[in-house]
Structures are given as structure tokens and as C-alpha cells.
PDB file of C-alpha atoms in Angstrom:
ATOM      1  CA  VAL T   1     102.259 -19.533 215.152  1.00 86.00           C
ATOM      2  CA  GLN T   2     101.228 -16.554 212.968  1.00 93.00           C
ATOM      3  CA  LEU T   3      98.307 -14.434 213.311  1.00 95.00           C
ATOM      4  CA  GLN T   4      96.956 -12.023 210.928  1.00 95.00           C
ATOM      5  CA  ALA T   5      94.243  -9.489 211.936  1.00 96.00           C
ATOM      6  CA  SER T   6      92.280  -7.765 209.333  1.00 97.00           C
ATOM      7  CA  GLY T   7      89.193  -5.731 208.672  1.00 97.00           C
ATOM      8  CA  GLY T   8      89.840  -2.508 210.442  1.00 96.00           C
ATOM      9  CA  GLY T   9      89.070   0.930 208.922  1.00 97.00           C
ATOM     10  CA  LEU T  10      87.296   4.083 209.581  1.00 97.00           C
ATOM     11  CA  VAL T  11      83.752   4.026 210.678  1.00 97.00           C
ATOM     12  CA  GLN T  12      81.194   6.677 211.858  1.00 97.00           C
ATOM     13  CA  PRO T  13      80.016   6.468 215.414  1.00 98.00           C
ATOM     14  CA  GLY T  14      77.046   3.994 215.694  1.00 98.00           C
ATOM     15  CA  GLY T  15      78.363   2.069 212.775  1.00 98.00           C
ATOM     16  CA  SER T  16      79.453  -1.624 212.650  1.00 98.00           C
ATOM     17  CA  LEU T  17      82.751  -3.361 211.597  1.00 98.00           C
ATOM     18  CA  GLY T  18      83.880  -6.835 211.413  1.00 98.00           C
ATOM     19  CA  LEU T  19      87.443  -8.050 212.191  1.00 98.00           C
ATOM     20  CA  ALA T  20      89.002 -11.342 211.321  1.00 98.00           C
ATOM     21  CA  CYS T  21      91.887 -13.124 212.477  1.00 97.00           C
ATOM     22  CA  ALA T  22      93.665 -15.845 210.464  1.00 96.00           C
ATOM     23  CA  ALA T  23      96.131 -18.282 212.080  1.00 92.00           C
ATOM     24  CA  SER T  24      98.916 -20.239 210.281  1.00 90.00           C
ATOM     25  CA  GLY T  25     101.241 -22.680 211.489  1.00 89.00           C
ATOM     26  CA  ARG T  26      98.803 -24.183 214.086  1.00 86.00           C
ATOM     27  CA  THR T  27      95.242 -25.118 214.134  1.00 89.00           C
ATOM     28  CA  LEU T  28      93.233 -23.196 216.640  1.00 90.00           C
ATOM     29  CA  GLU T  29      90.751 -25.631 217.497  1.00 92.00           C
ATOM     30  CA  ARG T  30      92.234 -26.527 220.804  1.00 93.00           C
ATOM     31  CA  TYR T  31      92.921 -23.028 221.984  1.00 94.00           C
ATOM     32  CA  THR T  32      91.193 -20.083 223.672  1.00 96.00           C
ATOM     33  CA  MET T  33      91.452 -17.049 221.513  1.00 96.00           C
ATOM     34  CA  GLY T  34      91.217 -13.541 222.549  1.00 97.00           C
ATOM     35  CA  TRP T  35      90.775  -9.977 221.108  1.00 98.00           C
ATOM     36  CA  PHE T  36      92.571  -6.881 222.760  1.00 98.00           C
ATOM     37  CA  ARG T  37      92.872  -3.320 221.736  1.00 98.00           C
ATOM     38  CA  GLN T  38      95.293  -0.474 222.381  1.00 98.00           C
ATOM     39  CA  ALA T  39      94.376   3.167 222.246  1.00 98.00           C
ATOM     40  CA  ALA T  40      97.009   5.775 221.649  1.00 96.00           C
ATOM     41  CA  GLY T  41      98.747   6.487 225.040  1.00 96.00           C
ATOM     42  CA  LYS T  42      96.972   3.692 226.790  1.00 97.00           C
ATOM     43  CA  GLU T  43      97.757   0.175 227.867  1.00 97.00           C
ATOM     44  CA  ARG T  44      96.551  -2.850 225.829  1.00 98.00           C
ATOM     45  CA  GLU T  45      93.221  -3.922 227.240  1.00 98.00           C
ATOM     46  CA  PHE T  46      90.991  -7.004 227.033  1.00 98.00           C
ATOM     47  CA  VAL T  47      88.076  -6.894 224.719  1.00 98.00           C
ATOM     48  CA  ALA T  48      86.716 -10.413 224.139  1.00 98.00           C
ATOM     49  CA  ALA T  49      87.870 -13.994 224.513  1.00 98.00           C
ATOM     50  CA  ILE T  50      86.391 -17.294 223.213  1.00 97.00           C
ATOM     51  CA  ASN T  51      86.960 -20.959 224.409  1.00 95.00           C
ATOM     52  CA  TRP T  52      88.236 -23.807 222.104  1.00 94.00           C
ATOM     53  CA  THR T  53      84.672 -25.049 221.161  1.00 94.00           C
ATOM     54  CA  GLY T  54      83.186 -21.546 220.855  1.00 94.00           C
ATOM     55  CA  GLY T  55      80.884 -22.419 223.565  1.00 95.00           C
ATOM     56  CA  ARG T  56      82.021 -19.888 226.105  1.00 96.00           C
ATOM     57  CA  THR T  57      82.662 -16.142 225.495  1.00 97.00           C
ATOM     58  CA  TRP T  58      83.676 -13.357 227.906  1.00 97.00           C
ATOM     59  CA  TYR T  59      83.597  -9.560 227.070  1.00 98.00           C
ATOM     60  CA  ALA T  60      84.909  -6.608 228.819  1.00 98.00           C
ATOM     61  CA  ASP T  61      82.186  -4.431 230.313  1.00 98.00           C
ATOM     62  CA  SER T  62      82.637  -1.686 227.743  1.00 97.00           C
ATOM     63  CA  VAL T  63      81.888  -3.803 224.832  1.00 98.00           C
ATOM     64  CA  LYS T  64      79.339  -6.227 226.223  1.00 98.00           C
ATOM     65  CA  GLY T  65      76.270  -6.164 224.246  1.00 97.00           C
ATOM     66  CA  ARG T  66      77.810  -4.328 221.288  1.00 98.00           C
ATOM     67  CA  PHE T  67      80.607  -6.812 220.288  1.00 98.00           C
ATOM     68  CA  THR T  68      80.579 -10.439 219.430  1.00 98.00           C
ATOM     69  CA  ILE T  69      83.242 -12.810 219.145  1.00 98.00           C
ATOM     70  CA  SER T  70      83.040 -16.203 217.146  1.00 98.00           C
ATOM     71  CA  ARG T  71      85.171 -18.643 215.543  1.00 97.00           C
ATOM     72  CA  ASP T  72      85.259 -21.029 212.701  1.00 96.00           C
ATOM     73  CA  ASN T  73      87.756 -24.027 213.743  1.00 94.00           C
ATOM     74  CA  ALA T  74      87.290 -25.477 210.296  1.00 94.00           C
ATOM     75  CA  LYS T  75      88.790 -22.308 208.760  1.00 94.00           C
ATOM     76  CA  ASN T  76      91.209 -21.507 211.493  1.00 94.00           C
ATOM     77  CA  MET T  77      89.714 -18.056 211.738  1.00 96.00           C
ATOM     78  CA  VAL T  78      88.457 -16.018 214.823  1.00 97.00           C
ATOM     79  CA  TYR T  79      86.161 -12.945 214.184  1.00 98.00           C
ATOM     80  CA  LEU T  80      85.049  -9.921 216.276  1.00 98.00           C
ATOM     81  CA  HIS T  81      81.861  -8.275 215.079  1.00 98.00           C
ATOM     82  CA  MET T  82      81.500  -4.666 216.335  1.00 98.00           C
ATOM     83  CA  ASN T  83      78.061  -2.826 216.543  1.00 98.00           C
ATOM     84  CA  SER T  84      77.110   0.464 217.775  1.00 98.00           C
ATOM     85  CA  LEU T  85      80.695   1.678 217.723  1.00 98.00           C
ATOM     86  CA  LYS T  86      81.776   4.781 219.760  1.00 98.00           C
ATOM     87  CA  PRO T  87      84.658   7.173 219.317  1.00 98.00           C
ATOM     88  CA  GLU T  88      86.126   5.595 222.584  1.00 97.00           C
ATOM     89  CA  ASP T  89      86.489   2.253 220.574  1.00 98.00           C
ATOM     90  CA  THR T  90      89.158   3.749 218.585  1.00 98.00           C
ATOM     91  CA  ALA T  91      92.389   1.598 218.933  1.00 98.00           C
ATOM     92  CA  ILE T  92      94.602  -0.997 217.149  1.00 98.00           C
ATOM     93  CA  TYR T  93      92.715  -4.376 217.685  1.00 98.00           C
ATOM     94  CA  TYR T  94      95.096  -7.429 218.346  1.00 98.00           C
ATOM     95  CA  CYS T  95      94.113 -11.107 218.115  1.00 97.00           C
ATOM     96  CA  ALA T  96      96.092 -13.359 220.331  1.00 97.00           C
ATOM     97  CA  ALA T  97      96.688 -16.958 221.209  1.00 95.00           C
ATOM     98  CA  PRO T  98      98.193 -18.931 224.157  1.00 94.00           C
ATOM     99  CA  GLU T  99     100.693 -21.527 224.149  1.00 92.00           C
ATOM    100  CA  ARG T 100      98.706 -24.076 226.030  1.00 91.00           C
ATOM    101  CA  PRO T 101      95.620 -25.744 224.652  1.00 91.00           C
ATOM    102  CA  TYR T 102      92.327 -26.213 226.732  1.00 89.00           C
ATOM    103  CA  VAL T 103      93.116 -23.278 228.880  1.00 85.00           C
ATOM    104  CA  ASN T 104      90.951 -20.405 229.586  1.00 84.00           C
ATOM    105  CA  THR T 105      92.075 -19.077 232.957  1.00 85.00           C
ATOM    106  CA  ASN T 106      92.992 -15.427 233.059  1.00 91.00           C
ATOM    107  CA  TYR T 107      91.642 -14.946 229.427  1.00 93.00           C
ATOM    108  CA  PHE T 108      91.201 -11.294 230.318  1.00 95.00           C
ATOM    109  CA  SER T 109      95.056 -10.846 230.983  1.00 95.00           C
ATOM    110  CA  THR T 110      97.709 -10.190 228.294  1.00 95.00           C
ATOM    111  CA  ARG T 111     100.034 -12.530 230.078  1.00 95.00           C
ATOM    112  CA  ALA T 112      97.993 -15.294 229.181  1.00 94.00           C
ATOM    113  CA  TYR T 113      98.794 -14.998 225.564  1.00 95.00           C
ATOM    114  CA  ASN T 114     102.067 -15.853 223.843  1.00 94.00           C
ATOM    115  CA  TYR T 115     100.992 -15.077 220.292  1.00 95.00           C
ATOM    116  CA  TRP T 116      99.969 -11.908 218.812  1.00 96.00           C
ATOM    117  CA  GLY T 117      98.919 -10.729 215.397  1.00 91.00           C
ATOM    118  CA  GLN T 118     100.168  -7.296 214.000  1.00 92.00           C
ATOM    119  CA  GLY T 119      97.028  -5.477 214.890  1.00 95.00           C
ATOM    120  CA  THR T 120      94.623  -3.579 212.664  1.00 98.00           C
ATOM    121  CA  LEU T 121      93.409  -0.033 213.203  1.00 98.00           C
ATOM    122  CA  VAL T 122      89.808   0.666 214.030  1.00 98.00           C
ATOM    123  CA  THR T 123      88.885   4.520 213.948  1.00 98.00           C
ATOM    124  CA  VAL T 124      85.591   5.543 215.061  1.00 98.00           C
ATOM    125  CA  SER T 125      85.029   9.273 214.081  1.00 97.00           C
ATOM    126  CA  SER T 126      82.516  11.345 212.079  1.00 94.00           C
TER     127      SER T 126
END
């Protein structure tokens, strides 16, 4: 499975940005998908996850109410829309997929995911 994250860039505080994750080598429709981020000098942390149908979503407290995860199984894509961005949201953002289908336990843990995209840099600065 190859995951390709895109959409990062420089945005001012309070601005919005949309990230996309494209998958190849596997259809995503049976898999929970996650977004994580890693700021300089910090560990990779959970941002958001979505189950295989898109009917359930989970968010880190730090982004709840500002970020929205979604998916389009027909296009094999997962998205992360980010509003009201803050400087502390600056990080490399990664999309991730697990090995096993129809599983959403530990969706918040990096250890639940086996496949990672290369990451896309989001910088929030004036």
C-alpha cells in the first residue's frame, strides 16, 4: 500500500487548509484511516481517524471542533480539512492505514497503523 499525502503549505493563523491522502495498491473501503502529525522535536501524535464507512470519526482534543476528517471510498481518498489554524498546528501531517480491515480499536495509536504516507508540511505563521 502506498499513501500519498498532499495539500500542505504556509497559512496564516486563523486560516484554513485542506489535506488529501491518496492510496494505491489497495482499496481503502474496508479500513479505518488516520491522520497524525509530528512537530519538530516532538513525537508523532494522533490528529483524527475515520472508520471504513465514514460513519464514525474521532479527534484529538486539540483539534476537535476545528478539523474535519472525511473519506471518499469511490476515489480511494481520505481528507483532513483544517479550520482556525494555530501556530501550534505547525507540523508534518501523515496519513496512515492499518493492515487489518474492519478494525478501529486503538485508532489513536501509531502502533495501530502499518502503512504511512510521506507526510506533508503545514506551517501556520504570520
